[in-house]
JSON list of C-alpha atoms in Angstrom, two decimals:
[
{"chain": "W", "resi": 1, "resn": "ASP", "atom": "CA", "xyz": [0.00, 0.00, 0.00]},
{"chain": "W", "resi": 2, "resn": "ALA", "atom": "CA", "xyz": [1.09, 3.55, -0.68]},
{"chain": "W", "resi": 3, "resn": "GLY", "atom": "CA", "xyz": [2.12, 5.32, 2.51]},
{"chain": "W", "resi": 4, "resn": "ILE", "atom": "CA", "xyz": [-1.12, 7.15, 3.17]},
{"chain": "W", "resi": 5, "resn": "THR", "atom": "CA", "xyz": [-2.94, 7.41, 6.46]},
{"chain": "W", "resi": 6, "resn": "GLN", "atom": "CA", "xyz": [-6.17, 9.18, 7.27]},
{"chain": "W", "resi": 7, "resn": "SER", "atom": "CA", "xyz": [-7.39, 10.30, 10.66]},
{"chain": "W", "resi": 8, "resn": "PRO", "atom": "CA", "xyz": [-9.76, 9.84, 12.23]},
{"chain": "W", "resi": 9, "resn": "ARG", "atom": "CA", "xyz": [-11.08, 6.67, 10.57]},
{"chain": "W", "resi": 10, "resn": "HIS", "atom": "CA", "xyz": [-14.55, 7.16, 11.98]},
{"chain": "W", "resi": 11, "resn": "LYS", "atom": "CA", "xyz": [-16.27, 10.24, 13.34]},
{"chain": "W", "resi": 12, "resn": "VAL", "atom": "CA", "xyz": [-19.76, 11.15, 14.48]},
{"chain": "W", "resi": 13, "resn": "THR", "atom": "CA", "xyz": [-20.49, 14.83, 14.90]},
{"chain": "W", "resi": 14, "resn": "GLU", "atom": "CA", "xyz": [-23.45, 17.13, 15.28]},
{"chain": "W", "resi": 15, "resn": "THR", "atom": "CA", "xyz": [-24.85, 19.52, 12.71]},
{"chain": "W", "resi": 16, "resn": "GLY", "atom": "CA", "xyz": [-23.19, 22.92, 12.88]},
{"chain": "W", "resi": 17, "resn": "THR", "atom": "CA", "xyz": [-19.89, 21.78, 14.42]},
{"chain": "W", "resi": 18, "resn": "PRO", "atom": "CA", "xyz": [-16.54, 22.20, 12.66]},
{"chain": "W", "resi": 19, "resn": "VAL", "atom": "CA", "xyz": [-14.71, 19.04, 11.59]},
{"chain": "W", "resi": 20, "resn": "THR", "atom": "CA", "xyz": [-11.17, 18.56, 10.30]},
{"chain": "W", "resi": 21, "resn": "LEU", "atom": "CA", "xyz": [-9.98, 15.42, 8.57]},
{"chain": "W", "resi": 22, "resn": "ARG", "atom": "CA", "xyz": [-6.28, 14.75, 8.12]},
{"chain": "W", "resi": 23, "resn": "CYS", "atom": "CA", "xyz": [-4.41, 13.00, 5.34]},
{"chain": "W", "resi": 24, "resn": "HIS", "atom": "CA", "xyz": [-0.74, 12.15, 5.87]},
{"chain": "W", "resi": 25, "resn": "GLN", "atom": "CA", "xyz": [1.62, 10.70, 3.27]},
{"chain": "W", "resi": 26, "resn": "THR", "atom": "CA", "xyz": [5.15, 9.37, 3.48]},
{"chain": "W", "resi": 27, "resn": "GLU", "atom": "CA", "xyz": [5.76, 9.18, -0.30]},
{"chain": "W", "resi": 28, "resn": "ASN", "atom": "CA", "xyz": [6.76, 12.82, -0.81]},
{"chain": "W", "resi": 29, "resn": "HIS", "atom": "CA", "xyz": [4.24, 13.05, -3.67]},
{"chain": "W", "resi": 30, "resn": "ARG", "atom": "CA", "xyz": [3.39, 16.45, -5.09]},
{"chain": "W", "resi": 31, "resn": "TYR", "atom": "CA", "xyz": [-0.34, 15.99, -5.65]},
{"chain": "W", "resi": 32, "resn": "MET", "atom": "CA", "xyz": [-2.96, 15.30, -2.98]},
{"chain": "W", "resi": 33, "resn": "TYR", "atom": "CA", "xyz": [-6.72, 15.02, -3.35]},
{"chain": "W", "resi": 34, "resn": "TRP", "atom": "CA", "xyz": [-9.86, 14.79, -1.23]},
{"chain": "W", "resi": 35, "resn": "TYR", "atom": "CA", "xyz": [-12.85, 12.83, -2.53]},
{"chain": "W", "resi": 36, "resn": "ARG", "atom": "CA", "xyz": [-16.18, 11.91, -1.08]},
{"chain": "W", "resi": 37, "resn": "GLN", "atom": "CA", "xyz": [-17.93, 8.64, -1.89]},
{"chain": "W", "resi": 38, "resn": "ASP", "atom": "CA", "xyz": [-21.67, 8.27, -1.82]},
{"chain": "W", "resi": 39, "resn": "PRO", "atom": "CA", "xyz": [-23.87, 5.44, -3.11]},
{"chain": "W", "resi": 40, "resn": "GLY", "atom": "CA", "xyz": [-24.67, 5.88, -6.80]},
{"chain": "W", "resi": 41, "resn": "HIS", "atom": "CA", "xyz": [-22.16, 8.71, -7.26]},
{"chain": "W", "resi": 42, "resn": "GLY", "atom": "CA", "xyz": [-18.81, 6.99, -7.29]},
{"chain": "W", "resi": 43, "resn": "LEU", "atom": "CA", "xyz": [-16.01, 9.26, -6.13]},
{"chain": "W", "resi": 44, "resn": "ARG", "atom": "CA", "xyz": [-16.37, 13.00, -6.44]},
{"chain": "W", "resi": 45, "resn": "LEU", "atom": "CA", "xyz": [-13.47, 15.41, -6.12]},
{"chain": "W", "resi": 46, "resn": "ILE", "atom": "CA", "xyz": [-13.79, 18.02, -3.36]},
{"chain": "W", "resi": 47, "resn": "HIS", "atom": "CA", "xyz": [-10.42, 19.81, -3.50]},
{"chain": "W", "resi": 48, "resn": "TYR", "atom": "CA", "xyz": [-6.93, 19.01, -4.63]},
{"chain": "W", "resi": 49, "resn": "SER", "atom": "CA", "xyz": [-3.43, 20.33, -4.07]},
{"chain": "W", "resi": 50, "resn": "TYR", "atom": "CA", "xyz": [-0.58, 20.54, -6.56]},
{"chain": "W", "resi": 51, "resn": "GLY", "atom": "CA", "xyz": [2.03, 21.74, -4.06]},
{"chain": "W", "resi": 52, "resn": "VAL", "atom": "CA", "xyz": [2.49, 23.29, -0.65]},
{"chain": "W", "resi": 53, "resn": "LYS", "atom": "CA", "xyz": [-0.03, 26.11, -0.27]},
{"chain": "W", "resi": 54, "resn": "ASP", "atom": "CA", "xyz": [-1.31, 25.45, -3.82]},
{"chain": "W", "resi": 55, "resn": "THR", "atom": "CA", "xyz": [-4.89, 24.18, -3.88]},
{"chain": "W", "resi": 56, "resn": "ASP", "atom": "CA", "xyz": [-7.88, 24.27, -6.20]},
{"chain": "W", "resi": 57, "resn": "LYS", "atom": "CA", "xyz": [-11.55, 23.35, -6.13]},
{"chain": "W", "resi": 58, "resn": "GLY", "atom": "CA", "xyz": [-13.09, 20.15, -7.39]},
{"chain": "W", "resi": 59, "resn": "GLU", "atom": "CA", "xyz": [-16.64, 19.46, -8.49]},
{"chain": "W", "resi": 60, "resn": "VAL", "atom": "CA", "xyz": [-18.24, 19.44, -4.99]},
{"chain": "W", "resi": 61, "resn": "SER", "atom": "CA", "xyz": [-16.25, 22.02, -3.03]},
{"chain": "W", "resi": 62, "resn": "ASP", "atom": "CA", "xyz": [-19.10, 24.02, -1.43]},
{"chain": "W", "resi": 63, "resn": "GLY", "atom": "CA", "xyz": [-18.96, 23.79, 2.37]},
{"chain": "W", "resi": 64, "resn": "TYR", "atom": "CA", "xyz": [-15.37, 22.50, 2.41]},
{"chain": "W", "resi": 65, "resn": "SER", "atom": "CA", "xyz": [-11.98, 24.15, 2.74]},
{"chain": "W", "resi": 66, "resn": "VAL", "atom": "CA", "xyz": [-8.48, 22.68, 2.62]},
{"chain": "W", "resi": 67, "resn": "SER", "atom": "CA", "xyz": [-4.97, 23.55, 3.67]},
{"chain": "W", "resi": 68, "resn": "ARG", "atom": "CA", "xyz": [-1.57, 22.19, 2.87]},
{"chain": "W", "resi": 69, "resn": "SER", "atom": "CA", "xyz": [1.29, 23.72, 4.86]},
{"chain": "W", "resi": 70, "resn": "LYS", "atom": "CA", "xyz": [3.63, 20.74, 4.45]},
{"chain": "W", "resi": 71, "resn": "THR", "atom": "CA", "xyz": [4.18, 18.29, 1.61]},
{"chain": "W", "resi": 72, "resn": "GLU", "atom": "CA", "xyz": [3.06, 15.37, 3.75]},
{"chain": "W", "resi": 73, "resn": "ASP", "atom": "CA", "xyz": [-0.20, 16.74, 5.19]},
{"chain": "W", "resi": 74, "resn": "PHE", "atom": "CA", "xyz": [-3.46, 17.76, 3.53]},
{"chain": "W", "resi": 75, "resn": "LEU", "atom": "CA", "xyz": [-6.31, 18.85, 5.77]},
{"chain": "W", "resi": 76, "resn": "LEU", "atom": "CA", "xyz": [-10.00, 18.95, 4.87]},
{"chain": "W", "resi": 77, "resn": "THR", "atom": "CA", "xyz": [-12.24, 21.17, 7.00]},
{"chain": "W", "resi": 78, "resn": "LEU", "atom": "CA", "xyz": [-16.00, 21.28, 7.19]},
{"chain": "W", "resi": 79, "resn": "GLU", "atom": "CA", "xyz": [-16.59, 24.69, 8.71]},
{"chain": "W", "resi": 80, "resn": "SER", "atom": "CA", "xyz": [-20.13, 23.90, 9.86]},
{"chain": "W", "resi": 81, "resn": "ALA", "atom": "CA", "xyz": [-21.07, 20.28, 9.23]},
{"chain": "W", "resi": 82, "resn": "THR", "atom": "CA", "xyz": [-24.45, 19.46, 7.66]},
{"chain": "W", "resi": 83, "resn": "SER", "atom": "CA", "xyz": [-26.26, 16.13, 7.30]},
{"chain": "W", "resi": 84, "resn": "SER", "atom": "CA", "xyz": [-25.60, 16.22, 3.55]},
{"chain": "W", "resi": 85, "resn": "GLN", "atom": "CA", "xyz": [-21.89, 15.91, 4.34]},
{"chain": "W", "resi": 86, "resn": "THR", "atom": "CA", "xyz": [-22.39, 12.47, 5.86]},
{"chain": "W", "resi": 87, "resn": "SER", "atom": "CA", "xyz": [-20.16, 10.37, 3.61]},
{"chain": "W", "resi": 88, "resn": "VAL", "atom": "CA", "xyz": [-16.98, 8.38, 3.31]},
{"chain": "W", "resi": 89, "resn": "TYR", "atom": "CA", "xyz": [-14.01, 10.64, 2.61]},
{"chain": "W", "resi": 90, "resn": "PHE", "atom": "CA", "xyz": [-10.94, 9.42, 0.76]},
{"chain": "W", "resi": 91, "resn": "CYS", "atom": "CA", "xyz": [-7.60, 11.08, 0.39]},
{"chain": "W", "resi": 92, "resn": "ALA", "atom": "CA", "xyz": [-5.44, 10.25, -2.64]},
{"chain": "W", "resi": 93, "resn": "ILE", "atom": "CA", "xyz": [-1.90, 11.07, -3.66]},
{"chain": "W", "resi": 94, "resn": "SER", "atom": "CA", "xyz": [0.05, 11.05, -6.91]},
{"chain": "W", "resi": 95, "resn": "GLY", "atom": "CA", "xyz": [3.57, 11.81, -7.93]},
{"chain": "W", "resi": 96, "resn": "THR", "atom": "CA", "xyz": [2.44, 12.97, -11.34]},
{"chain": "W", "resi": 97, "resn": "SER", "atom": "CA", "xyz": [-1.04, 14.23, -12.14]},
{"chain": "W", "resi": 98, "resn": "TYR", "atom": "CA", "xyz": [-1.99, 10.77, -13.38]},
{"chain": "W", "resi": 99, "resn": "GLU", "atom": "CA", "xyz": [-1.87, 7.63, -11.20]},
{"chain": "W", "resi": 100, "resn": "GLN", "atom": "CA", "xyz": [-3.64, 8.21, -7.91]},
{"chain": "W", "resi": 101, "resn": "TYR", "atom": "CA", "xyz": [-3.28, 6.06, -4.80]},
{"chain": "W", "resi": 102, "resn": "PHE", "atom": "CA", "xyz": [-5.99, 6.13, -2.19]},
{"chain": "W", "resi": 103, "resn": "GLY", "atom": "CA", "xyz": [-5.97, 6.05, 1.59]},
{"chain": "W", "resi": 104, "resn": "PRO", "atom": "CA", "xyz": [-8.21, 3.83, 3.74]},
{"chain": "W", "resi": 105, "resn": "GLY", "atom": "CA", "xyz": [-10.99, 6.41, 4.12]},
{"chain": "W", "resi": 106, "resn": "THR", "atom": "CA", "xyz": [-12.79, 8.24, 6.92]},
{"chain": "W", "resi": 107, "resn": "ARG", "atom": "CA", "xyz": [-16.44, 7.51, 7.62]},
{"chain": "W", "resi": 108, "resn": "LEU", "atom": "CA", "xyz": [-18.12, 10.72, 8.77]},
{"chain": "W", "resi": 109, "resn": "THR", "atom": "CA", "xyz": [-21.64, 10.82, 10.17]},
{"chain": "W", "resi": 110, "resn": "VAL", "atom": "CA", "xyz": [-23.31, 14.17, 10.83]},
{"chain": "W", "resi": 111, "resn": "THR", "atom": "CA", "xyz": [-26.37, 13.87, 13.10]},
{"chain": "Q", "resi": 1, "resn": "GLY", "atom": "CA", "xyz": [-20.01, 19.31, -17.61]},
{"chain": "Q", "resi": 2, "resn": "GLU", "atom": "CA", "xyz": [-17.60, 16.40, -17.80]},
{"chain": "Q", "resi": 3, "resn": "ASN", "atom": "CA", "xyz": [-19.18, 13.01, -17.24]},
{"chain": "Q", "resi": 4, "resn": "VAL", "atom": "CA", "xyz": [-18.22, 9.33, -17.13]},
{"chain": "Q", "resi": 5, "resn": "GLU", "atom": "CA", "xyz": [-20.98, 6.74, -17.48]},
{"chain": "Q", "resi": 6, "resn": "GLN", "atom": "CA", "xyz": [-20.38, 3.17, -16.36]},
{"chain": "Q", "resi": 7, "resn": "HIS", "atom": "CA", "xyz": [-22.37, 0.01, -17.14]},
{"chain": "Q", "resi": 8, "resn": "PRO", "atom": "CA", "xyz": [-23.60, -2.29, -15.80]},
{"chain": "Q", "resi": 9, "resn": "SER", "atom": "CA", "xyz": [-24.12, -1.23, -12.20]},
{"chain": "Q", "resi": 10, "resn": "THR", "atom": "CA", "xyz": [-24.19, -4.88, -11.10]},
{"chain": "Q", "resi": 11, "resn": "LEU", "atom": "CA", "xyz": [-22.66, -7.91, -12.79]},
{"chain": "Q", "resi": 12, "resn": "SER", "atom": "CA", "xyz": [-22.87, -11.51, -11.68]},
{"chain": "Q", "resi": 13, "resn": "VAL", "atom": "CA", "xyz": [-20.74, -14.21, -13.35]},
{"chain": "Q", "resi": 14, "resn": "GLN", "atom": "CA", "xyz": [-19.81, -17.82, -12.72]},
{"chain": "Q", "resi": 15, "resn": "GLU", "atom": "CA", "xyz": [-16.27, -18.55, -11.62]},
{"chain": "Q", "resi": 16, "resn": "GLY", "atom": "CA", "xyz": [-14.08, -19.06, -14.68]},
{"chain": "Q", "resi": 17, "resn": "ASP", "atom": "CA", "xyz": [-16.24, -16.91, -16.95]},
{"chain": "Q", "resi": 18, "resn": "SER", "atom": "CA", "xyz": [-15.23, -13.50, -18.30]},
{"chain": "Q", "resi": 19, "resn": "ALA", "atom": "CA", "xyz": [-16.54, -10.15, -17.08]},
{"chain": "Q", "resi": 20, "resn": "VAL", "atom": "CA", "xyz": [-16.73, -6.94, -19.10]},
{"chain": "Q", "resi": 21, "resn": "ILE", "atom": "CA", "xyz": [-17.43, -3.46, -17.73]},
{"chain": "Q", "resi": 22, "resn": "LYS", "atom": "CA", "xyz": [-17.94, -0.55, -20.09]},
{"chain": "Q", "resi": 23, "resn": "CYS", "atom": "CA", "xyz": [-17.51, 3.21, -19.69]},
{"chain": "Q", "resi": 24, "resn": "THR", "atom": "CA", "xyz": [-18.06, 6.24, -21.86]},
{"chain": "Q", "resi": 25, "resn": "TYR", "atom": "CA", "xyz": [-16.65, 9.70, -21.31]},
{"chain": "Q", "resi": 26, "resn": "SER", "atom": "CA", "xyz": [-17.72, 13.12, -22.50]},
{"chain": "Q", "resi": 27, "resn": "ASP", "atom": "CA", "xyz": [-14.53, 15.21, -22.61]},
{"chain": "Q", "resi": 28, "resn": "SER", "atom": "CA", "xyz": [-12.73, 14.49, -25.88]},
{"chain": "Q", "resi": 29, "resn": "ALA", "atom": "CA", "xyz": [-9.55, 15.96, -24.40]},
{"chain": "Q", "resi": 30, "resn": "SER", "atom": "CA", "xyz": [-9.35, 13.19, -21.75]},
{"chain": "Q", "resi": 31, "resn": "ASN", "atom": "CA", "xyz": [-6.00, 11.45, -22.01]},
{"chain": "Q", "resi": 32, "resn": "TYR", "atom": "CA", "xyz": [-5.75, 8.96, -19.13]},
{"chain": "Q", "resi": 33, "resn": "PHE", "atom": "CA", "xyz": [-8.17, 6.21, -18.10]},
{"chain": "Q", "resi": 34, "resn": "PRO", "atom": "CA", "xyz": [-7.55, 4.28, -14.87]},
{"chain": "Q", "resi": 35, "resn": "TRP", "atom": "CA", "xyz": [-9.55, 1.42, -13.38]},
{"chain": "Q", "resi": 36, "resn": "TYR", "atom": "CA", "xyz": [-9.88, 0.88, -9.65]},
{"chain": "Q", "resi": 37, "resn": "LYS", "atom": "CA", "xyz": [-11.00, -2.09, -7.56]},
{"chain": "Q", "resi": 38, "resn": "GLN", "atom": "CA", "xyz": [-12.57, -1.42, -4.19]},
{"chain": "Q", "resi": 39, "resn": "GLU", "atom": "CA", "xyz": [-13.11, -4.14, -1.61]},
{"chain": "Q", "resi": 40, "resn": "LEU", "atom": "CA", "xyz": [-15.48, -3.68, 1.30]},
{"chain": "Q", "resi": 41, "resn": "GLY", "atom": "CA", "xyz": [-14.21, -1.21, 3.88]},
{"chain": "Q", "resi": 42, "resn": "LYS", "atom": "CA", "xyz": [-11.10, -0.29, 1.90]},
{"chain": "Q", "resi": 43, "resn": "GLY", "atom": "CA", "xyz": [-9.94, 2.48, -0.38]},
{"chain": "Q", "resi": 44, "resn": "PRO", "atom": "CA", "xyz": [-9.94, 2.07, -4.17]},
{"chain": "Q", "resi": 45, "resn": "GLN", "atom": "CA", "xyz": [-6.89, 0.30, -5.57]},
{"chain": "Q", "resi": 46, "resn": "LEU", "atom": "CA", "xyz": [-5.49, 1.09, -8.99]},
{"chain": "Q", "resi": 47, "resn": "ILE", "atom": "CA", "xyz": [-5.46, -2.15, -11.02]},
{"chain": "Q", "resi": 48, "resn": "ILE", "atom": "CA", "xyz": [-4.75, -1.04, -14.58]},
{"chain": "Q", "resi": 49, "resn": "ASP", "atom": "CA", "xyz": [-4.69, 2.14, -16.62]},
{"chain": "Q", "resi": 50, "resn": "ILE", "atom": "CA", "xyz": [-4.36, 3.24, -20.23]},
{"chain": "Q", "resi": 51, "resn": "ARG", "atom": "CA", "xyz": [-3.31, 6.44, -21.91]},
{"chain": "Q", "resi": 52, "resn": "SER", "atom": "CA", "xyz": [-4.95, 7.94, -24.95]},
{"chain": "Q", "resi": 53, "resn": "ASN", "atom": "CA", "xyz": [-2.13, 7.01, -27.32]},
{"chain": "Q", "resi": 54, "resn": "VAL", "atom": "CA", "xyz": [-2.67, 3.28, -26.67]},
{"chain": "Q", "resi": 55, "resn": "GLY", "atom": "CA", "xyz": [-5.60, 1.12, -27.82]},
{"chain": "Q", "resi": 56, "resn": "GLU", "atom": "CA", "xyz": [-5.21, -1.88, -25.52]},
{"chain": "Q", "resi": 57, "resn": "LYS", "atom": "CA", "xyz": [-3.25, -2.92, -22.45]},
{"chain": "Q", "resi": 58, "resn": "LYS", "atom": "CA", "xyz": [-3.08, -6.30, -20.68]},
{"chain": "Q", "resi": 59, "resn": "ASP", "atom": "CA", "xyz": [-1.86, -7.40, -17.29]},
{"chain": "Q", "resi": 60, "resn": "GLN", "atom": "CA", "xyz": [-2.31, -11.11, -16.66]},
{"chain": "Q", "resi": 61, "resn": "ARG", "atom": "CA", "xyz": [-6.10, -11.73, -16.43]},
{"chain": "Q", "resi": 62, "resn": "ILE", "atom": "CA", "xyz": [-7.16, -8.12, -16.86]},
{"chain": "Q", "resi": 63, "resn": "ALA", "atom": "CA", "xyz": [-7.15, -5.95, -19.95]},
{"chain": "Q", "resi": 64, "resn": "VAL", "atom": "CA", "xyz": [-8.41, -2.53, -20.90]},
{"chain": "Q", "resi": 65, "resn": "THR", "atom": "CA", "xyz": [-9.40, -1.33, -24.36]},
{"chain": "Q", "resi": 66, "resn": "LEU", "atom": "CA", "xyz": [-9.89, 2.24, -25.52]},
{"chain": "Q", "resi": 67, "resn": "ASN", "atom": "CA", "xyz": [-11.83, 3.55, -28.50]},
{"chain": "Q", "resi": 68, "resn": "LYS", "atom": "CA", "xyz": [-11.06, 7.28, -28.66]},
{"chain": "Q", "resi": 69, "resn": "THR", "atom": "CA", "xyz": [-13.34, 7.91, -31.63]},
{"chain": "Q", "resi": 70, "resn": "ALA", "atom": "CA", "xyz": [-16.37, 6.55, -29.79]},
{"chain": "Q", "resi": 71, "resn": "LYS", "atom": "CA", "xyz": [-15.11, 7.78, -26.40]},
{"chain": "Q", "resi": 72, "resn": "HIS", "atom": "CA", "xyz": [-15.53, 4.27, -24.96]},
{"chain": "Q", "resi": 73, "resn": "PHE", "atom": "CA", "xyz": [-13.22, 2.21, -22.79]},
{"chain": "Q", "resi": 74, "resn": "SER", "atom": "CA", "xyz": [-13.74, -1.21, -21.24]},
{"chain": "Q", "resi": 75, "resn": "LEU", "atom": "CA", "xyz": [-12.32, -3.50, -18.57]},
{"chain": "Q", "resi": 76, "resn": "HIS", "atom": "CA", "xyz": [-12.08, -7.21, -19.35]},
{"chain": "Q", "resi": 77, "resn": "ILE", "atom": "CA", "xyz": [-11.44, -9.80, -16.65]},
{"chain": "Q", "resi": 78, "resn": "THR", "atom": "CA", "xyz": [-10.86, -13.36, -17.84]},
{"chain": "Q", "resi": 79, "resn": "GLU", "atom": "CA", "xyz": [-11.01, -16.58, -15.81]},
{"chain": "Q", "resi": 80, "resn": "THR", "atom": "CA", "xyz": [-12.78, -14.82, -12.97]},
{"chain": "Q", "resi": 81, "resn": "GLN", "atom": "CA", "xyz": [-12.18, -15.98, -9.41]},
{"chain": "Q", "resi": 82, "resn": "PRO", "atom": "CA", "xyz": [-14.19, -15.37, -6.22]},
{"chain": "Q", "resi": 83, "resn": "GLU", "atom": "CA", "xyz": [-11.53, -12.91, -5.04]},
{"chain": "Q", "resi": 84, "resn": "ASP", "atom": "CA", "xyz": [-12.36, -10.73, -8.05]},
{"chain": "Q", "resi": 85, "resn": "SER", "atom": "CA", "xyz": [-15.67, -9.91, -6.34]},
{"chain": "Q", "resi": 86, "resn": "ALA", "atom": "CA", "xyz": [-15.57, -6.18, -5.55]},
{"chain": "Q", "resi": 87, "resn": "VAL", "atom": "CA", "xyz": [-16.74, -2.81, -6.83]},
{"chain": "Q", "resi": 88, "resn": "TYR", "atom": "CA", "xyz": [-14.90, -1.58, -9.92]},
{"chain": "Q", "resi": 89, "resn": "PHE", "atom": "CA", "xyz": [-14.65, 2.08, -10.93]},
{"chain": "Q", "resi": 90, "resn": "CYS", "atom": "CA", "xyz": [-13.57, 3.55, -14.23]},
{"chain": "Q", "resi": 91, "resn": "ALA", "atom": "CA", "xyz": [-12.30, 7.09, -14.47]},
{"chain": "Q", "resi": 92, "resn": "ALA", "atom": "CA", "xyz": [-11.15, 9.66, -17.00]},
{"chain": "Q", "resi": 93, "resn": "ARG", "atom": "CA", "xyz": [-8.61, 12.38, -16.43]},
{"chain": "Q", "resi": 94, "resn": "ILE", "atom": "CA", "xyz": [-9.81, 15.56, -18.03]},
{"chain": "Q", "resi": 95, "resn": "ASN", "atom": "CA", "xyz": [-7.28, 17.85, -19.59]},
{"chain": "Q", "resi": 96, "resn": "THR", "atom": "CA", "xyz": [-8.97, 21.17, -19.06]},
{"chain": "Q", "resi": 97, "resn": "GLY", "atom": "CA", "xyz": [-9.24, 23.28, -15.93]},
{"chain": "Q", "resi": 98, "resn": "GLY", "atom": "CA", "xyz": [-6.57, 21.54, -13.87]},
{"chain": "Q", "resi": 99, "resn": "PHE", "atom": "CA", "xyz": [-5.76, 18.02, -12.74]},
{"chain": "Q", "resi": 100, "resn": "LYS", "atom": "CA", "xyz": [-9.13, 16.44, -12.33]},
{"chain": "Q", "resi": 101, "resn": "THR", "atom": "CA", "xyz": [-10.21, 12.84, -12.64]},
{"chain": "Q", "resi": 102, "resn": "ILE", "atom": "CA", "xyz": [-13.91, 12.06, -13.09]},
{"chain": "Q", "resi": 103, "resn": "PHE", "atom": "CA", "xyz": [-15.12, 8.68, -11.84]},
{"chain": "Q", "resi": 104, "resn": "GLY", "atom": "CA", "xyz": [-17.92, 6.45, -12.99]},
{"chain": "Q", "resi": 105, "resn": "ALA", "atom": "CA", "xyz": [-20.57, 5.37, -10.50]},
{"chain": "Q", "resi": 106, "resn": "GLY", "atom": "CA", "xyz": [-19.11, 1.88, -10.11]},
{"chain": "Q", "resi": 107, "resn": "THR", "atom": "CA", "xyz": [-19.93, -1.74, -10.99]},
{"chain": "Q", "resi": 108, "resn": "ARG", "atom": "CA", "xyz": [-20.49, -4.32, -8.29]},
{"chain": "Q", "resi": 109, "resn": "LEU", "atom": "CA", "xyz": [-19.06, -7.62, -9.56]},
{"chain": "Q", "resi": 110, "resn": "PHE", "atom": "CA", "xyz": [-20.13, -10.92, -7.99]},
{"chain": "Q", "resi": 111, "resn": "VAL", "atom": "CA", "xyz": [-18.19, -14.05, -8.92]},
{"chain": "Q", "resi": 112, "resn": "LYS", "atom": "CA", "xyz": [-20.09, -17.19, -7.94]},
{"chain": "Q", "resi": 113, "resn": "ALA", "atom": "CA", "xyz": [-18.05, -20.25, -7.02]}
]
């Protein structure tokens, strides 16, 4: 497995609370991505990073922000969680902008 | 917007038979087409990929074909085994507006022993 860890692996939170998910890599890859996975939708890109402090929006970025202050860490923040953000979140990394390798996922439940 | 359609959504085959999953993409500038296998409770795993300058690629029991004119690509698994049971996703890397990969909705493959 690629050296990717995600934390926490499971989280239950209440509507309106802030939540931060962490992705950590040991591969020194340039690109990092956050996806959400929902039944019937496959994987949808939330945000991605192409270098330290360089990020851009994906197709479902509303309600999410990201930060990357070090090559190895990419944080996803839900400023005020909503029930529609209940999902499984995957981080991915790639050394080029092609092959992506996924982490184990974080299951987030917003009640 | 960019879209990747994947069919079928569910596929059941007998062990030893072949399985074929098909995808179509909308962005003609797409140049990279990976396939991922996802087992229950795990992240997607890259199993094979193809670039737009290649028509076919094989790796043991799996192969991928690409028809750029029709904007179709397919995954072929031969001599299926029970451990091939999983959800398979196709994807297309679009070449406009940054480094984005669009995924299909997935195919759940059941291989019956």
